[in-house]
Short mmCIF file of C-alpha atoms in Angstrom, two decimals:
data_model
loop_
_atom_site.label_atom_id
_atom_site.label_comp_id
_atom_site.label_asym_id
_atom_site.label_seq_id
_atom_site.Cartn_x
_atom_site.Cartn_y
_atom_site.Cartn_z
CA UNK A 171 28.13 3.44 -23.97
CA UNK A 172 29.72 6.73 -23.59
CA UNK A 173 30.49 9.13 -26.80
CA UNK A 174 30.89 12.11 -28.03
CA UNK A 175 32.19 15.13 -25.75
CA UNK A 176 32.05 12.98 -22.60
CA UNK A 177 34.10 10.17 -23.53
CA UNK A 178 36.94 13.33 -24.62
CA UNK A 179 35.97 14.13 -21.50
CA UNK A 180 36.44 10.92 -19.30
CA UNK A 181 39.12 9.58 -21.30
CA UNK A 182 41.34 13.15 -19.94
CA UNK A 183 40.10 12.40 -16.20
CA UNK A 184 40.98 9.05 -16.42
CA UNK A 185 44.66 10.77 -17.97
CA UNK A 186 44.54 12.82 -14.68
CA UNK A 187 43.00 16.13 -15.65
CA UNK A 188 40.51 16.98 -12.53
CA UNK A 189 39.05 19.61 -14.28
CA UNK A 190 37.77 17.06 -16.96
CA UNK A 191 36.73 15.00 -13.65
CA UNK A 192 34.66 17.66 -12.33
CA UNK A 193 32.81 17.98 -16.05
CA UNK A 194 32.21 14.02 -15.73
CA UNK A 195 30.81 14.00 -12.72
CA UNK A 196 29.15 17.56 -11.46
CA UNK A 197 25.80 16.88 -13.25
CA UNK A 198 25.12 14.21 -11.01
CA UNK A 199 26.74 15.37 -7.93
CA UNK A 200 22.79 16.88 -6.82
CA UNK A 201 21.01 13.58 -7.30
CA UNK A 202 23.87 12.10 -5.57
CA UNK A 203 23.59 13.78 -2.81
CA UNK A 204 19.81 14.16 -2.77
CA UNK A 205 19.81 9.51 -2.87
CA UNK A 206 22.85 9.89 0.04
CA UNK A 207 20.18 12.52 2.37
CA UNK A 208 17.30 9.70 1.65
CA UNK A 209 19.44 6.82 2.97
CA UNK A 210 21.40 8.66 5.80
CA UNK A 211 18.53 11.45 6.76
CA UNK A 212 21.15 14.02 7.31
CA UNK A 213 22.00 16.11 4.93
CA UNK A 214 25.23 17.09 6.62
CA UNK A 215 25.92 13.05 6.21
CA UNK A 216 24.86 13.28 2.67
CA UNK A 217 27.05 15.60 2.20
CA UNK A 218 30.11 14.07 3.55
CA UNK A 219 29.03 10.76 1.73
CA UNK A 220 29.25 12.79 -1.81
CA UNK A 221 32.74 14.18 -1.15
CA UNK A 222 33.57 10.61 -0.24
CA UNK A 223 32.37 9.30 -3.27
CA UNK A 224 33.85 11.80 -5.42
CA UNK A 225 37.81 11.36 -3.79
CA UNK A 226 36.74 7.53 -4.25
CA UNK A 227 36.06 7.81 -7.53
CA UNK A 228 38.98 9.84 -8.50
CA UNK A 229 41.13 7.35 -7.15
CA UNK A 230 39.55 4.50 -8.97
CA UNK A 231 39.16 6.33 -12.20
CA UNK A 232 41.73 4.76 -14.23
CA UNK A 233 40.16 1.14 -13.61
CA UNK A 234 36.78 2.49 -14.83
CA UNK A 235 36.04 0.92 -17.85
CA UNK A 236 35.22 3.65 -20.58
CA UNK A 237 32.12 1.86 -22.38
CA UNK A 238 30.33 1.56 -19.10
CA UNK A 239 28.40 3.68 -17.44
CA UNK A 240 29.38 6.84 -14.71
CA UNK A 241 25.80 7.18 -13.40
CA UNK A 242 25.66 3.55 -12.07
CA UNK A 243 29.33 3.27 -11.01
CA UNK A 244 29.01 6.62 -9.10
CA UNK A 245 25.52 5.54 -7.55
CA UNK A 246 27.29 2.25 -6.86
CA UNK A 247 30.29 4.00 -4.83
CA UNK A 248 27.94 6.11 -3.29
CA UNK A 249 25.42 3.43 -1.69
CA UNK A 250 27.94 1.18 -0.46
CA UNK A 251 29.98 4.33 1.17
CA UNK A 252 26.32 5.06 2.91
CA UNK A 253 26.10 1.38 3.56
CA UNK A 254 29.09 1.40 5.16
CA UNK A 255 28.22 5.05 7.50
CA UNK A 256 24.94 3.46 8.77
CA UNK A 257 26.71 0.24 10.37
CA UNK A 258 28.42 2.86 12.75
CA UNK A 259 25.67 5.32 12.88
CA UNK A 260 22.80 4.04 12.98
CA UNK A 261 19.09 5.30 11.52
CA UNK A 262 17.29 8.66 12.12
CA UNK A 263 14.25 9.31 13.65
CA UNK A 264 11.25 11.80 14.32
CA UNK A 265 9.77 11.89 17.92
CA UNK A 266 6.78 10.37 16.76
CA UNK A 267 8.40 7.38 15.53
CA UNK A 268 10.30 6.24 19.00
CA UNK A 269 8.67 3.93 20.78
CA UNK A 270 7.37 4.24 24.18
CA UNK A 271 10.48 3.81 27.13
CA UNK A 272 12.96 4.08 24.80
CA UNK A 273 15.83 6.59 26.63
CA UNK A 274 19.01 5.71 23.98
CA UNK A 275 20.64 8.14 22.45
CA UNK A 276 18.71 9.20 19.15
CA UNK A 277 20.03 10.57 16.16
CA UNK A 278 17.30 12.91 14.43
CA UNK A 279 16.18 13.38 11.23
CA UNK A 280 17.06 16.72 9.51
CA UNK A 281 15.34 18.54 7.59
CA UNK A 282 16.85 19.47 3.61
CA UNK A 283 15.86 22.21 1.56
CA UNK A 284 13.50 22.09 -1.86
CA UNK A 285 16.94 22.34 -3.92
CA UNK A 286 18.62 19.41 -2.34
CA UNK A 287 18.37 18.00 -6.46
CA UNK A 288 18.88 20.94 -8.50
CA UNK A 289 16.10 22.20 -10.60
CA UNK A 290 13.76 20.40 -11.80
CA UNK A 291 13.87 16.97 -10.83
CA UNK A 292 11.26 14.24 -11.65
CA UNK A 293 8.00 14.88 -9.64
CA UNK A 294 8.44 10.72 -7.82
CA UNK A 295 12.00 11.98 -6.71
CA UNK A 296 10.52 15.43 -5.54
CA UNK A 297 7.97 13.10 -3.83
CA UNK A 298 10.39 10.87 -2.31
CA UNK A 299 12.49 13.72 -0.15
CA UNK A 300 9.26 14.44 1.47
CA UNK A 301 9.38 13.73 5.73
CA UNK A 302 6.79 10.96 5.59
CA UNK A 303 8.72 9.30 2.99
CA UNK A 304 12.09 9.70 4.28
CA UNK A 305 11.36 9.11 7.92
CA UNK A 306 9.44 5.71 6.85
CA UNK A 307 12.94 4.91 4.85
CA UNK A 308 14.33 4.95 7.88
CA UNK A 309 13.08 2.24 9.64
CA UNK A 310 14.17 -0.27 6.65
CA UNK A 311 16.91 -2.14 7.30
CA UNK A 312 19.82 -0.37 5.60
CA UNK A 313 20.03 -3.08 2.39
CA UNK A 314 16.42 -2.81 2.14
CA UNK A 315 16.22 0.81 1.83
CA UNK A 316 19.00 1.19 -0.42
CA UNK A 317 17.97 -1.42 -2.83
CA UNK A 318 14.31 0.38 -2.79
CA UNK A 319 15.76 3.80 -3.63
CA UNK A 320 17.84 2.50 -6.36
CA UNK A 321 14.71 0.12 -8.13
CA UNK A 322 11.84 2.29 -7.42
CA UNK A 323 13.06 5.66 -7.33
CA UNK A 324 16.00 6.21 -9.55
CA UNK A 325 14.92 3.25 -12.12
CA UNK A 326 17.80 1.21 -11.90
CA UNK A 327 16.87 -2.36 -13.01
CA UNK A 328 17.75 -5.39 -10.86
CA UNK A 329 20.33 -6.84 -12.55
CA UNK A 330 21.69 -3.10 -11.94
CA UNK A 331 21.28 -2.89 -8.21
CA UNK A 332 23.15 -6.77 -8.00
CA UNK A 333 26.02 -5.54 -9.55
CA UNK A 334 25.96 -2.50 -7.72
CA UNK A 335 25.48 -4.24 -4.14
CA UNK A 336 26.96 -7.22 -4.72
CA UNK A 337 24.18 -9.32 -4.32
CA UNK A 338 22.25 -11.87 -6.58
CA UNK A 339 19.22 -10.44 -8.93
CA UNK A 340 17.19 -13.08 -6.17
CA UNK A 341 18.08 -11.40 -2.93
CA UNK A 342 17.70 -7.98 -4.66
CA UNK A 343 14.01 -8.90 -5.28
CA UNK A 344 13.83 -10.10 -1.91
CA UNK A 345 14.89 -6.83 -0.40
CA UNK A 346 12.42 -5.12 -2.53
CA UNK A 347 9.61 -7.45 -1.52
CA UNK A 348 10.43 -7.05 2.14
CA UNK A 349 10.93 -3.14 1.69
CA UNK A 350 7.31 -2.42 0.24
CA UNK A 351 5.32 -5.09 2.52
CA UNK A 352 7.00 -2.87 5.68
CA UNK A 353 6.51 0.49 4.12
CA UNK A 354 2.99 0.26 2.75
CA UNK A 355 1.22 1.19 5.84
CA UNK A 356 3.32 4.12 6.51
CA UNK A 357 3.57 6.77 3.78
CA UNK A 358 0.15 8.39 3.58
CA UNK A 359 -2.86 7.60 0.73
CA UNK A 360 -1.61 11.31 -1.08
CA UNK A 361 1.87 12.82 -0.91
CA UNK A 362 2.45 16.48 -0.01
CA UNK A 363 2.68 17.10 -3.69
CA UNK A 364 -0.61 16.27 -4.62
CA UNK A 365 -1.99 17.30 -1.97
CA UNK A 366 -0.71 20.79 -2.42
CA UNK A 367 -1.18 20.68 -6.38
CA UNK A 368 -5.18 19.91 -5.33
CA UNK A 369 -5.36 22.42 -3.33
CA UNK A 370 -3.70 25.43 -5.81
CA UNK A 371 -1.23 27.91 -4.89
CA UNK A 372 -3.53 30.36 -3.99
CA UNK A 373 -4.94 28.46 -1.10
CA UNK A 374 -1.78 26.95 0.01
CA UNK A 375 -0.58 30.51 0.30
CA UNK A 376 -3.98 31.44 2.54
CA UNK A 377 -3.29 28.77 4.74
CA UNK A 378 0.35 29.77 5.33
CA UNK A 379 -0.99 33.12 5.49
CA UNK A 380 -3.41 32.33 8.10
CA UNK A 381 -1.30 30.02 10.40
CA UNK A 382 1.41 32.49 10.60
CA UNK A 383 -0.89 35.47 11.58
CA UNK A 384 -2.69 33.14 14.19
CA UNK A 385 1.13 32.36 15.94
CA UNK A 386 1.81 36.42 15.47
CA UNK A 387 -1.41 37.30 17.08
CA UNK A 388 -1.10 34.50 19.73
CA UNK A 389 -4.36 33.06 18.87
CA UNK A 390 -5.04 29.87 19.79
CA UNK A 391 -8.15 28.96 18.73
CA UNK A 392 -7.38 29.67 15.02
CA UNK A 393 -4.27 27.46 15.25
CA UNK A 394 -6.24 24.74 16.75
CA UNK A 395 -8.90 24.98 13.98
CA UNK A 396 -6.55 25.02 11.43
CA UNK A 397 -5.44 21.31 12.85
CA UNK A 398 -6.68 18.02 12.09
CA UNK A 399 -8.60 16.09 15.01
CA UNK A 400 -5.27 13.27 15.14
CA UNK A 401 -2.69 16.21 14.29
CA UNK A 402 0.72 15.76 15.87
CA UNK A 403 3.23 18.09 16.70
CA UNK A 404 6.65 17.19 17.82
CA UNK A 405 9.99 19.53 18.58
CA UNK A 406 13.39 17.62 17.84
CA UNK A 407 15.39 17.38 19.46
CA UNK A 408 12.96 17.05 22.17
CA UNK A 409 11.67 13.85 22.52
CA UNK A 410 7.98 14.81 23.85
CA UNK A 411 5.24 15.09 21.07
CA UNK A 412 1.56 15.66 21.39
CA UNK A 413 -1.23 14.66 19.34
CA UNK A 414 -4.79 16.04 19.12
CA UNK A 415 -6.17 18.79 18.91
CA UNK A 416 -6.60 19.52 23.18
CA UNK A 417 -3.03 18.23 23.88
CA UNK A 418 -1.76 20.72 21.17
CA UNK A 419 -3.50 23.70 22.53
CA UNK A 420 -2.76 22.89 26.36
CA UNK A 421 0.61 22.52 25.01
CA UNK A 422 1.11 25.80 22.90
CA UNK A 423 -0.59 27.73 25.97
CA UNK A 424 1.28 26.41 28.52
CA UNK A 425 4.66 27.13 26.44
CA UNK A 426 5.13 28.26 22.94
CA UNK A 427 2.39 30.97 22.70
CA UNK A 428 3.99 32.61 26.27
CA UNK A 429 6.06 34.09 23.85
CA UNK A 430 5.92 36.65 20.83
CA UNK A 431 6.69 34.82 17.71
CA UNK A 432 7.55 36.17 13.28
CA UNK A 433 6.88 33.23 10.87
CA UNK A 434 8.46 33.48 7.29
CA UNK A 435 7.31 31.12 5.13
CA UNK A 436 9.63 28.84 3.25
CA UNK A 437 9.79 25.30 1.74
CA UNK A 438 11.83 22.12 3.65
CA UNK A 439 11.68 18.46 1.89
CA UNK A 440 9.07 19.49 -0.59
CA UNK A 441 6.68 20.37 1.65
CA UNK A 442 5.43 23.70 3.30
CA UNK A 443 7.24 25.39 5.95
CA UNK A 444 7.99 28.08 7.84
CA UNK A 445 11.12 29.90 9.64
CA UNK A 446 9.91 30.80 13.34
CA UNK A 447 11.55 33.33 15.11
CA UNK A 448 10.77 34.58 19.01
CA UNK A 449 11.13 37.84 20.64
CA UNK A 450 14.42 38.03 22.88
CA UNK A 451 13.93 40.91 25.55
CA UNK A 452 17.61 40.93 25.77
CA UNK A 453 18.82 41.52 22.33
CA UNK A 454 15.95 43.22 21.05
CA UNK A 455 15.15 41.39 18.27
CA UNK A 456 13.35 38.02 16.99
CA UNK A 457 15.78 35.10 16.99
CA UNK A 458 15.48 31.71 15.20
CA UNK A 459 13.57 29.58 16.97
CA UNK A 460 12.96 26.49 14.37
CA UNK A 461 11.78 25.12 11.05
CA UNK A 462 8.06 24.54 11.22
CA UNK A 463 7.33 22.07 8.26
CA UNK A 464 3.82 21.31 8.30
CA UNK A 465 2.25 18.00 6.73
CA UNK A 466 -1.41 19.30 5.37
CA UNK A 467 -4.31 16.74 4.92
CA UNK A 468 -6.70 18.02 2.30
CA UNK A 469 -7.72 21.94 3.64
CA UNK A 470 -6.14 20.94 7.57
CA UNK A 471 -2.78 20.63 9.30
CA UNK A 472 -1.55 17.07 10.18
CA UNK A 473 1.70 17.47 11.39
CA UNK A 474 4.04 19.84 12.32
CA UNK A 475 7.86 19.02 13.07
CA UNK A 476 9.46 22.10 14.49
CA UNK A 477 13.19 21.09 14.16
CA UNK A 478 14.79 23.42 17.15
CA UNK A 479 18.31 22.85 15.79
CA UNK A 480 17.74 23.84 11.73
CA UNK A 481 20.36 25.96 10.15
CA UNK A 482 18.32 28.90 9.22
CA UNK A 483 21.26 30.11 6.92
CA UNK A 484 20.68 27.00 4.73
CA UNK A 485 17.35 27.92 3.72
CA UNK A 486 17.93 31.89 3.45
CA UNK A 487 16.69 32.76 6.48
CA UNK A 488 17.94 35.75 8.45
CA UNK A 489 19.67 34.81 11.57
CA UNK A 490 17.83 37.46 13.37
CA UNK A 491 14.45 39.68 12.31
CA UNK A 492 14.33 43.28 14.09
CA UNK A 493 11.40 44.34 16.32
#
């Protein structure tokens, strides 16, 4: 049921005022477009999903019954608009995740920024932007991944998720069933949250410390320490990835570490991260180079994804550092 202030509120939308429209619905345009990056893993998609949903909505806003809900109707017009952008467009993916001989066309997985769902969101929905999380979404089928993302992480019941897919409380169940049998090996044993929180800030801030001096200094063998024996590292878009800690450093020597690098530290999907930036002769100054977010393992590095193509400006990094 709706009262009070908001049903004033909807009841001069739904009379055409767009001002009382943008009230209604702008305290849930974040998680909106927080559950549109987890199904689409873009957030340039997710973005274009929410506007989509919004003009949608405005245009349906005078058969919205006023004692439902606008959380579920909005969440409803915004699944089925993803729903309908992933028949054409296909999943994401991480270089790690193709499978060997595969030469189509790949769409990649971009990376978001910590306030993708305004402040302060629930620590399972913090969780469930993290890479591991969102690249494992990925290889759902798209029903399956929405219907998981509505029961499990925005607590939607699923009678709820029928009516807002269309679909029997049975096959809802089914979806879910399917969803967590192919997604339990995947995500690891402790999210990045944890992992980080057991760790404390001040030696999450020594390890960023130290990884970005060893890159600086060109030194190797600290970066290699700092690693996990199975680490990976992969570079979208490139499709080439290494893993271990000898294919990393043969790697970094033969290419990466050729160079004079500046790390800033910053935060993508939760997780730790840093702005990378390498020395241009030419203009004199350190240019972006990508967006390092590292996947720790207790006190060691077990992944880094450098995405080449991030847009520094989006996480308020300078689009050039002086020398």
């Amino acid at each position: 049921m709706v009262s009070g202030s908001h049903s004033v509120l909807l009841a001069a939308a739904q009379g055409g005022d767009a001002d009382a429209f943008a009230a209604v619905v702008g305290q849930f345009r974040s998680e909106l477009r927080a559950h549109c990056y987890r199904m689409l893993g873009s957030v340039h998609d997710a973005d274009d999903a929410v506007q989509e949903t919004l003009v949608r909505a405005w245009q349906a806003l005078d058969r919205f019954e006023a004692r439902g809900l606008v959380r579920p109707w909005l969440y409803r017009i915004a699944t089925n608009r993803c729903l309908s952008m992933l028949e054409r467009r296909g999943r994401r993916e991480l270089p790690t995740d193709l499978h060997v001989g595969d030469d189509a066309e790949v769409a990649w997985l971009e990376p978001c920024t910590d306030d993708l769902m305004g402040p302060e969101p629930q620590a399972i929905v913090r969780e469930s932007i993290e890479l591991s999380f969102v690249a494992a979404l990925q290889r759902l089928s798209a029903t399956q991944r929405a219907v998981l993302l509505l029961r499990e992480v925005l607590g939607f019941t699923a009678r709820e998720v029928a009516e807002q897919l269309d679909m029997s409380v049975a096959a809802v169940n089914s979806a879910m069933q399917r969803a967590r049998a192919q997604l339990r090996p995947a995500p690891p044993a402790m999210t990045q949250r944890a992992t980080m929180h057991e760790l404390g800030d001040a030696a999450v801030r020594d390890l960023a410390r130290r990884y970005a001096q060893a890159w600086e200094k060109g030194d190797v063998d600290t970066i290699v320490t700092m690693l996990t024996k199975d680490a990976k590292y992969s570079m979208p878009p490139v499709r080439a990835w290494f893993a271990g800690r000898d294919a990393i450093r043969r790697f970094l020597l033969d290419g990466p570490l050729t160079c004079h690098w500046r790390f800033v530290p910053t935060a993508a999907n939760g997780q730790l991260a840093f702005g990378t930036y390498r020395w241009d002769e030419e203009q004199g100054a350190y240019l972006p180079g990508g967006l390092d977010a590292l996947t720790l393992r207790g006190e060691g590095i077990a992944e880094v994804v450098s995405f080449l193509n991030a847009d520094f400006a989006a996480f308020d990094l300078q689009p050039r550092l002086p020398g």
